[in-house]
Short mmCIF file of C-alpha atoms in Angstrom, two decimals:
data_model
loop_
_atom_site.label_atom_id
_atom_site.label_comp_id
_atom_site.label_asym_id
_atom_site.label_seq_id
_atom_site.Cartn_x
_atom_site.Cartn_y
_atom_site.Cartn_z
CA MET A 1 0.00 0.00 0.00
CA SER A 2 2.70 2.44 0.97
CA ILE A 3 4.54 1.64 -2.25
CA ILE A 4 1.50 2.67 -4.30
CA LYS A 5 1.28 5.88 -2.29
CA GLN A 6 4.97 6.61 -2.87
CA LEU A 7 4.57 5.82 -6.56
CA ILE A 8 1.69 8.29 -7.02
CA PHE A 9 3.29 11.05 -4.96
CA SER A 10 6.66 10.73 -6.70
CA LEU A 11 4.98 10.65 -10.13
CA LEU A 12 3.13 13.89 -9.41
CA SER A 13 6.19 15.45 -7.81
CA THR A 14 8.39 14.65 -10.81
CA ILE A 15 5.75 16.00 -13.18
CA GLY A 16 5.79 19.22 -11.19
CA PHE A 17 9.56 19.51 -11.46
CA ALA A 18 9.32 18.71 -15.16
CA VAL A 19 7.03 21.69 -15.72
CA LEU A 20 9.26 23.88 -13.54
CA PHE A 21 12.20 23.06 -15.83
CA SER A 22 9.93 23.58 -18.83
CA ILE A 23 10.42 20.29 -20.61
CA PRO A 24 8.53 19.65 -23.90
CA LYS A 25 4.83 19.08 -23.39
CA ASP A 26 4.77 15.62 -24.96
CA SER A 27 7.50 14.36 -22.61
CA ILE A 28 6.00 15.46 -19.29
CA PHE A 29 4.27 12.21 -18.44
CA LYS A 30 7.19 10.08 -19.64
CA SER A 31 9.67 11.94 -17.46
CA GLY A 32 7.19 11.64 -14.60
CA VAL A 33 7.18 7.88 -15.03
CA VAL A 34 11.00 7.82 -15.14
CA GLY A 35 11.12 9.80 -11.90
CA ALA A 36 8.52 7.59 -10.23
CA ILE A 37 10.34 4.39 -11.16
CA GLY A 38 13.58 5.91 -9.91
CA TRP A 39 11.99 6.89 -6.62
CA ILE A 40 10.47 3.43 -6.14
CA GLY A 41 13.94 2.02 -6.83
CA PHE A 42 15.24 4.29 -4.09
CA TYR A 43 12.44 3.35 -1.71
CA ILE A 44 12.80 -0.39 -2.09
CA SER A 45 16.58 -0.60 -2.22
CA SER A 46 17.05 1.78 0.71
CA ILE A 47 14.76 -0.42 2.80
CA TYR A 48 16.45 -3.68 1.83
CA LEU A 49 20.02 -2.40 1.92
CA LYS A 50 19.30 -0.22 4.96
CA SER A 51 21.25 2.66 3.43
CA ASN A 52 20.06 5.85 1.79
CA ILE A 53 23.34 6.11 -0.10
CA ALA A 54 22.99 2.72 -1.82
CA GLY A 55 19.32 3.46 -2.49
CA THR A 56 20.17 6.77 -4.15
CA PHE A 57 22.87 5.09 -6.20
CA PHE A 58 20.51 2.49 -7.63
CA ALA A 59 17.80 5.10 -8.17
CA ALA A 60 20.22 7.35 -10.07
CA ILE A 61 21.32 4.45 -12.28
CA THR A 62 17.68 3.58 -12.97
CA VAL A 63 16.82 7.15 -13.89
CA GLY A 64 19.95 7.50 -16.02
CA VAL A 65 19.46 4.30 -17.97
CA LEU A 66 15.73 4.87 -18.52
CA GLY A 67 16.43 8.45 -19.55
CA GLU A 68 19.06 7.41 -22.08
CA LEU A 69 16.82 4.72 -23.51
CA LEU A 70 13.84 7.06 -23.86
CA ALA A 71 16.08 9.76 -25.32
CA ARG A 72 17.28 7.36 -27.98
CA TYR A 73 13.80 6.10 -28.75
CA TYR A 74 12.09 9.48 -29.00
CA LYS A 75 15.15 11.32 -30.42
CA LYS A 76 15.29 13.94 -27.70
CA PRO A 77 18.17 15.14 -25.50
CA ALA A 78 18.62 12.81 -22.53
CA THR A 79 18.62 15.76 -20.11
CA VAL A 80 14.90 16.14 -20.71
CA TYR A 81 14.22 12.84 -18.99
CA ILE A 82 17.11 12.69 -16.54
CA VAL A 83 16.91 16.09 -14.83
CA PRO A 84 13.32 15.89 -13.48
CA GLY A 85 13.98 12.35 -12.28
CA ILE A 86 17.21 13.31 -10.51
CA VAL A 87 15.85 16.29 -8.59
CA PRO A 88 13.80 14.33 -6.03
CA LEU A 89 16.94 12.32 -5.19
CA VAL A 90 19.02 15.40 -4.36
CA PRO A 91 19.65 15.35 -0.60
CA GLY A 92 17.66 18.42 0.43
CA ALA A 93 16.64 16.67 3.62
CA GLY A 94 20.26 15.79 4.43
CA MET A 95 21.24 19.43 3.97
CA TYR A 96 18.47 20.51 6.30
CA TYR A 97 19.30 18.04 9.05
CA THR A 98 23.02 18.87 8.82
CA MET A 99 22.22 22.53 9.28
CA LEU A 100 19.83 21.75 12.12
CA ALA A 101 22.49 19.75 13.94
CA LEU A 102 25.06 22.53 13.42
CA VAL A 103 22.65 25.11 14.80
CA GLU A 104 21.97 22.94 17.83
CA ASN A 105 25.75 22.64 18.41
CA ASP A 106 25.58 18.89 17.95
CA PHE A 107 28.73 18.57 15.86
CA PHE A 108 28.82 14.79 16.03
CA LEU A 109 25.38 14.51 14.44
CA ALA A 110 26.28 17.28 11.98
CA ALA A 111 29.37 15.38 10.80
CA ASN A 112 27.27 12.24 10.57
CA LYS A 113 24.49 13.85 8.51
CA GLY A 114 26.90 15.97 6.49
CA THR A 115 28.89 12.93 5.43
CA GLU A 116 25.72 11.11 4.47
CA THR A 117 24.56 14.12 2.45
CA PHE A 118 27.89 14.34 0.67
CA PHE A 119 27.88 10.66 -0.17
CA ILE A 120 24.30 10.79 -1.42
CA ALA A 121 25.35 13.56 -3.81
CA ALA A 122 28.33 11.45 -4.85
CA ALA A 123 26.02 8.45 -5.37
CA ILE A 124 23.85 10.50 -7.73
CA SER A 125 26.92 11.58 -9.65
CA ILE A 126 28.28 8.07 -9.97
CA GLY A 127 24.88 6.74 -11.01
CA VAL A 128 24.64 9.34 -13.76
CA ILE A 129 28.25 8.71 -14.79
CA ILE A 130 27.68 4.98 -15.14
CA SER A 131 24.52 5.28 -17.21
CA THR A 132 25.95 8.03 -19.44
CA SER A 133 29.19 6.22 -20.12
CA LEU A 134 27.29 3.02 -20.88
CA SER A 135 25.22 4.83 -23.46
CA LYS A 136 28.30 6.51 -24.92
CA SER A 137 30.18 3.25 -25.32
CA ILE A 138 27.15 1.70 -27.01
CA LYS A 139 27.09 4.63 -29.41
CA ARG A 140 30.79 4.19 -30.19
CA VAL A 141 30.40 0.50 -30.90
CA LYS A 142 27.52 1.27 -33.25
CA TYR A 143 29.58 3.86 -35.14
CA LYS A 144 32.42 1.40 -35.62
CA ASN A 145 30.13 -1.13 -37.20
CA MET B 7 34.30 36.99 -58.30
CA ASP B 8 30.82 38.15 -57.43
CA LEU B 9 29.65 34.63 -56.79
CA ASN B 10 32.68 34.01 -54.64
CA ASP B 11 31.91 37.01 -52.48
CA ASN B 12 28.38 35.85 -51.96
CA ASN B 13 29.61 32.53 -50.74
CA ARG B 14 31.97 34.18 -48.32
CA LYS B 15 29.07 36.15 -46.89
CA GLU B 16 27.15 32.93 -46.55
CA ALA B 17 29.96 31.29 -44.65
CA LYS B 18 29.95 34.20 -42.25
CA GLN B 19 26.21 33.91 -41.79
CA LEU B 20 26.57 30.21 -41.20
CA LEU B 21 29.00 31.03 -38.41
CA LEU B 22 26.45 33.42 -36.90
CA LEU B 23 23.73 30.82 -37.16
CA ALA B 24 25.82 28.17 -35.45
CA THR B 25 26.72 30.62 -32.70
CA LEU B 26 23.10 31.56 -32.11
CA ALA B 27 22.08 27.91 -31.95
CA GLY B 28 24.86 27.21 -29.45
CA LYS B 29 24.02 30.26 -27.39
CA ILE B 30 20.36 29.33 -27.06
CA MET B 31 21.25 25.82 -25.97
CA LEU B 32 23.90 26.86 -23.47
CA LYS B 33 21.73 29.61 -21.98
CA ASN B 34 18.97 27.16 -21.25
CA GLY B 35 21.07 24.57 -19.51
CA ALA B 36 22.44 22.16 -22.13
CA GLU B 37 25.59 20.15 -21.54
CA THR B 38 28.64 21.64 -23.23
CA TYR B 39 29.43 18.56 -25.31
CA ARG B 40 25.97 18.74 -26.82
CA VAL B 41 26.48 22.40 -27.71
CA GLU B 42 29.88 21.68 -29.29
CA ASP B 43 28.46 18.76 -31.22
CA THR B 44 25.54 20.80 -32.55
CA ILE B 45 27.74 23.71 -33.62
CA GLU B 46 30.17 21.45 -35.46
CA ARG B 47 27.40 19.55 -37.20
CA ILE B 48 25.73 22.76 -38.36
CA CYS B 49 29.02 24.21 -39.66
CA LYS B 50 30.14 21.08 -41.46
CA SER B 51 26.78 20.52 -43.13
CA ARG B 52 27.46 23.14 -45.81
CA LYS B 53 29.94 22.70 -48.61
CA ASN B 54 33.33 24.41 -48.84
CA ILE B 55 33.79 24.16 -45.10
CA LYS B 56 36.36 21.55 -44.32
CA TYR B 57 37.31 22.52 -40.83
CA ALA B 58 35.07 23.69 -38.03
CA ASP B 59 35.72 23.45 -34.34
CA ALA B 60 34.02 24.76 -31.25
CA PHE B 61 35.18 25.20 -27.71
CA VAL B 62 32.37 25.72 -25.25
CA THR B 63 32.46 26.42 -21.54
CA PRO B 64 29.40 27.21 -19.41
CA THR B 65 30.22 30.90 -19.71
CA GLY B 66 31.34 31.31 -23.31
CA ILE B 67 31.42 29.92 -26.83
CA PHE B 68 34.40 30.04 -29.21
CA ILE B 69 33.93 28.90 -32.79
CA SER B 70 36.23 28.96 -35.75
CA LEU B 71 35.76 27.59 -39.23
CA GLU B 72 37.83 27.52 -42.35
CA TYR B 73 36.36 28.71 -45.60
CA LYS B 74 38.63 28.30 -48.65
CA GLY B 75 41.78 28.74 -46.64
CA GLU B 76 40.46 31.67 -44.65
CA MET B 77 39.82 31.34 -40.93
CA MET B 78 36.75 32.88 -39.41
CA THR B 79 36.33 33.06 -35.66
CA TYR B 80 33.53 34.13 -33.42
CA LEU B 81 33.37 34.46 -29.68
CA VAL B 82 30.28 34.86 -27.51
CA ARG B 83 30.05 35.39 -23.81
CA VAL B 84 27.05 33.76 -22.17
CA LYS B 85 26.10 35.34 -18.90
CA SER B 86 22.81 34.17 -17.51
CA ILE B 87 21.80 30.56 -17.28
CA LYS B 88 18.18 29.69 -16.73
CA ILE B 89 16.66 26.32 -17.25
CA ASP B 90 14.36 25.75 -20.20
CA LEU B 91 14.84 22.22 -21.44
CA ASN B 92 12.22 22.63 -24.16
CA LYS B 93 14.45 25.08 -26.04
CA ILE B 94 17.33 22.61 -26.01
CA ASN B 95 15.01 20.05 -27.52
CA LEU B 96 13.78 22.50 -30.18
CA VAL B 97 17.30 23.56 -31.20
CA ASN B 98 18.26 19.90 -31.30
CA ASP B 99 15.40 19.20 -33.71
CA PHE B 100 16.28 22.31 -35.68
CA SER B 101 19.91 21.28 -36.14
CA ARG B 102 18.82 17.85 -37.30
CA GLU B 103 16.50 19.45 -39.82
CA PHE B 104 19.07 22.03 -40.93
CA VAL B 105 21.80 19.47 -41.45
CA GLY B 106 19.54 17.01 -43.22
CA SER B 107 17.90 19.45 -45.62
CA ASN B 108 18.93 22.26 -47.92
CA MET B 109 17.44 25.03 -45.81
CA SER B 110 18.77 28.48 -46.62
CA ILE B 111 20.79 30.16 -43.92
CA GLY B 112 18.53 33.21 -43.73
CA LYS B 113 15.54 31.00 -43.11
CA GLY B 114 17.47 29.06 -40.50
CA LEU B 115 18.35 32.26 -38.64
CA GLU B 116 14.71 33.29 -38.70
CA LYS B 117 13.64 29.93 -37.28
CA LEU B 118 16.24 30.09 -34.51
CA LYS B 119 15.12 33.58 -33.51
CA LYS B 120 11.57 32.28 -33.31
CA ILE B 121 12.72 29.39 -31.10
CA ASN B 122 14.50 31.85 -28.82
CA LYS B 123 11.23 33.66 -28.18
CA ILE B 124 9.05 30.61 -27.52
CA LYS B 125 7.75 30.32 -24.00
CA ASN B 126 6.66 26.77 -23.33
CA TYR B 127 4.70 27.59 -20.20
CA ASN B 128 3.97 30.96 -18.69
CA ILE B 129 5.47 31.84 -15.35
CA LEU B 130 2.26 31.24 -13.40
CA THR B 131 1.92 27.66 -14.69
CA LYS B 132 5.56 27.00 -13.89
CA THR B 133 5.18 28.35 -10.38
CA LEU B 134 1.95 26.45 -9.75
CA PHE B 135 3.44 23.15 -10.90
CA GLY B 136 6.76 23.79 -9.18
CA SER B 137 5.03 24.32 -5.86
CA LEU B 138 2.92 21.24 -6.50
CA ALA B 139 6.16 19.28 -6.92
CA CYS B 140 7.45 20.58 -3.59
CA ALA B 141 4.17 19.85 -1.84
CA PHE B 142 4.11 16.24 -3.07
CA PHE B 143 7.72 15.92 -2.06
CA SER B 144 6.80 16.81 1.51
CA LEU B 145 4.19 14.03 1.35
CA LEU B 146 6.92 11.62 0.21
CA PHE B 147 8.79 12.46 3.38
CA GLY B 148 5.80 11.48 5.48
CA GLY B 149 4.04 14.80 5.83
CA THR B 150 0.36 15.12 6.68
CA PHE B 151 -2.31 16.74 4.52
CA PHE B 152 -1.82 20.05 6.34
CA ASP B 153 1.92 19.90 5.68
CA PHE B 154 1.04 19.43 2.03
CA ILE B 155 -1.01 22.62 1.99
CA ALA B 156 1.56 24.59 3.97
CA SER B 157 4.37 23.40 1.72
CA TYR B 158 2.36 24.34 -1.36
CA LEU B 159 1.72 27.87 -0.11
CA VAL B 160 5.29 28.38 1.08
CA SER B 161 6.93 27.20 -2.12
CA PHE B 162 4.47 29.21 -4.22
CA VAL B 163 5.59 32.39 -2.45
CA VAL B 164 9.24 31.34 -2.64
CA LEU B 165 9.14 30.59 -6.37
CA THR B 166 7.30 33.84 -7.14
CA THR B 167 9.81 35.83 -5.11
CA VAL B 168 12.82 34.13 -6.69
CA ASN B 169 11.35 34.84 -10.13
CA GLN B 170 10.95 38.49 -9.24
CA ILE B 171 14.45 38.74 -7.77
CA SER B 172 16.07 37.12 -10.78
CA LYS B 173 14.87 40.05 -12.88
CA TYR B 174 17.42 42.23 -11.07
CA LYS B 175 20.18 39.90 -12.34
CA MET B 176 21.86 39.30 -9.04
CA THR B 177 24.02 36.22 -8.68
CA PHE B 178 22.54 32.78 -8.27
CA PHE B 179 24.03 32.68 -4.77
CA ILE B 180 21.89 35.56 -3.55
CA ASN B 181 18.81 34.16 -5.28
CA ASN B 182 19.18 30.81 -3.56
CA PHE B 183 20.06 32.37 -0.23
CA ILE B 184 17.00 34.62 -0.23
CA GLY B 185 14.82 31.75 -1.44
CA ALA B 186 15.98 29.40 1.32
CA THR B 187 15.69 32.08 4.01
CA LEU B 188 12.18 32.94 2.89
CA ALA B 189 11.21 29.25 2.75
CA SER B 190 12.35 28.68 6.34
CA VAL B 191 10.75 31.84 7.71
CA LEU B 192 7.43 31.09 6.02
CA SER B 193 7.51 27.47 7.18
CA LEU B 194 8.07 28.64 10.74
CA LEU B 195 5.17 31.04 10.40
CA ALA B 196 2.95 28.35 8.90
CA VAL B 197 3.61 26.07 11.84
CA LYS B 198 3.03 28.92 14.32
CA ILE B 199 -0.27 29.84 12.69
CA GLY B 200 -1.25 26.19 12.63
CA ILE B 201 -1.51 25.43 8.92
CA GLY B 202 1.20 22.78 9.05
CA LYS B 203 2.46 20.44 11.73
CA ASN B 204 6.01 19.32 10.98
CA MET B 205 8.30 22.26 10.40
CA ASP B 206 11.22 20.19 9.12
CA ILE B 207 9.13 18.43 6.48
CA ILE B 208 7.67 21.71 5.21
CA ILE B 209 11.13 23.29 4.97
CA ILE B 210 12.59 20.24 3.20
CA GLY B 211 9.75 20.26 0.70
CA SER B 212 10.01 23.98 0.04
CA ILE B 213 13.76 24.09 -0.58
CA MET B 214 13.48 21.29 -3.16
CA SER B 215 12.50 23.85 -5.82
CA LEU B 216 15.85 25.63 -5.33
CA VAL B 217 18.06 22.55 -5.28
CA PRO B 218 20.68 22.47 -8.11
CA GLY B 219 19.55 19.31 -9.88
CA VAL B 220 20.42 20.46 -13.39
CA ALA B 221 23.90 21.60 -12.33
CA ILE B 222 24.67 18.24 -10.70
CA ALA B 223 23.47 16.22 -13.68
CA ASN B 224 25.26 18.44 -16.21
CA ALA B 225 28.50 18.60 -14.22
CA MET B 226 28.73 14.83 -14.26
CA ARG B 227 27.73 14.46 -17.89
CA ASP B 228 30.28 17.09 -18.92
CA THR B 229 33.07 15.55 -16.88
CA ILE B 230 32.45 12.08 -18.19
CA SER B 231 32.57 13.28 -21.79
CA GLY B 232 35.99 14.86 -21.21
CA ASP B 233 35.02 18.52 -20.71
CA PHE B 234 36.76 18.86 -17.38
CA LEU B 235 36.67 22.64 -17.34
CA SER B 236 32.90 22.73 -17.81
CA GLY B 237 32.44 19.87 -15.37
CA LEU B 238 34.42 21.70 -12.71
CA SER B 239 32.65 25.00 -13.17
CA ARG B 240 29.21 23.37 -13.22
CA GLY B 241 30.21 21.39 -10.15
CA MET B 242 31.20 24.61 -8.40
CA GLU B 243 27.81 26.06 -9.32
CA ALA B 244 26.12 23.06 -7.72
CA VAL B 245 28.25 23.24 -4.58
CA PHE B 246 27.73 26.93 -4.06
CA SER B 247 23.99 26.73 -4.74
CA ALA B 248 23.76 24.03 -2.08
CA LEU B 249 25.85 26.14 0.32
CA ALA B 250 23.61 29.17 -0.25
CA ILE B 251 20.53 27.11 0.56
CA ALA B 252 22.17 25.63 3.64
CA PHE B 253 23.25 29.10 4.85
CA GLY B 254 19.76 30.48 4.35
CA VAL B 255 18.14 27.66 6.30
CA GLY B 256 20.85 27.73 8.96
CA LEU B 257 20.47 31.46 9.51
CA VAL B 258 16.75 31.21 10.18
CA LEU B 259 17.08 28.11 12.36
CA ASN B 260 19.79 29.80 14.39
CA VAL B 261 17.64 32.82 15.05
CA TYR B 262 14.68 30.59 15.86
CA PHE B 263 16.51 28.40 18.34
CA LYS B 264 18.02 31.39 20.12
CA GLY B 265 14.42 32.36 20.78
CA LEU B 266 14.44 35.60 18.83
CA ILE B 267 11.31 34.84 16.83
#
């Protein structure tokens, strides 16, 4: 039940971000679906692996790969699908809790949360890197043939 | 001789066209490798041009092409970056069409200028949907229905204000800082008035509209395709946007916990 809730909320949230970044009208729903699948990937894997960092990593890979595939299929820039899907993964909450801990003079918690935030950002980057370089190497192989 | 001159003029116009296409893409948040690729494709699509190369950073475009042994160079400085992914898509389609067909350069320039003026959604729609995104995000973090409403109202005000501020062309740092400060103050107020319940969830939802998602994605995509300069500068943009948001939130929280509000 909670998965269905998360799916709907993340779909609508990604669609909102998609309009905010003004993506083409015919791609809004598709990018919403990409974002929702990515978020569900995050939700499930962060529960099973008990780590937000690993969850974000898998979610970023999912979003990246789906984005590249859709971009190839519909002949559109991959950014159109990847950016709205990535935004919900960005550790806004981590930033907030780090700041909160700093303000409350709890430096131990701040270091803890800050490190987690940093690594979540790194996980997003690595996820995007992996999916992009996969798609690039596929392109290169195709050109050679 | 006359014919020759005409062609030279055309080559110059082609250079202008390629620059305009690149500028539109870069201004609206495209990755630099995509801009370089588009410019080179457009330049090389016409005959008599054997060499064309572009060097693009997030803040400027340098293009040179060789026409019958003569080098032509053009340099453009790009100052403001705002995100409009639809324009990137349109220029992408345009370049495909321009390269594939025999479109005249004058017509191409006209088309590009039209693309530059297109507004996919008006600002109100963007703001309404952006705040909807933030509100649903607060639900994702376990907010209640009242948090949803509070987050919607707060991020609507924040997005409207940031839009207004960005007309004064201050730096992105100030924009994000003011946005985050406003988001935290309004969230505090919303909880005090009793619209929302969980202050942290409302704040987290509201700052999501300011978070540098495009910069992070582009920094990585640039770096991985070998544009280290662009990757670094986009990465710096992401880091400093995040810092501005954190400072804004931290400032308000600090004042709040010292009991001044």
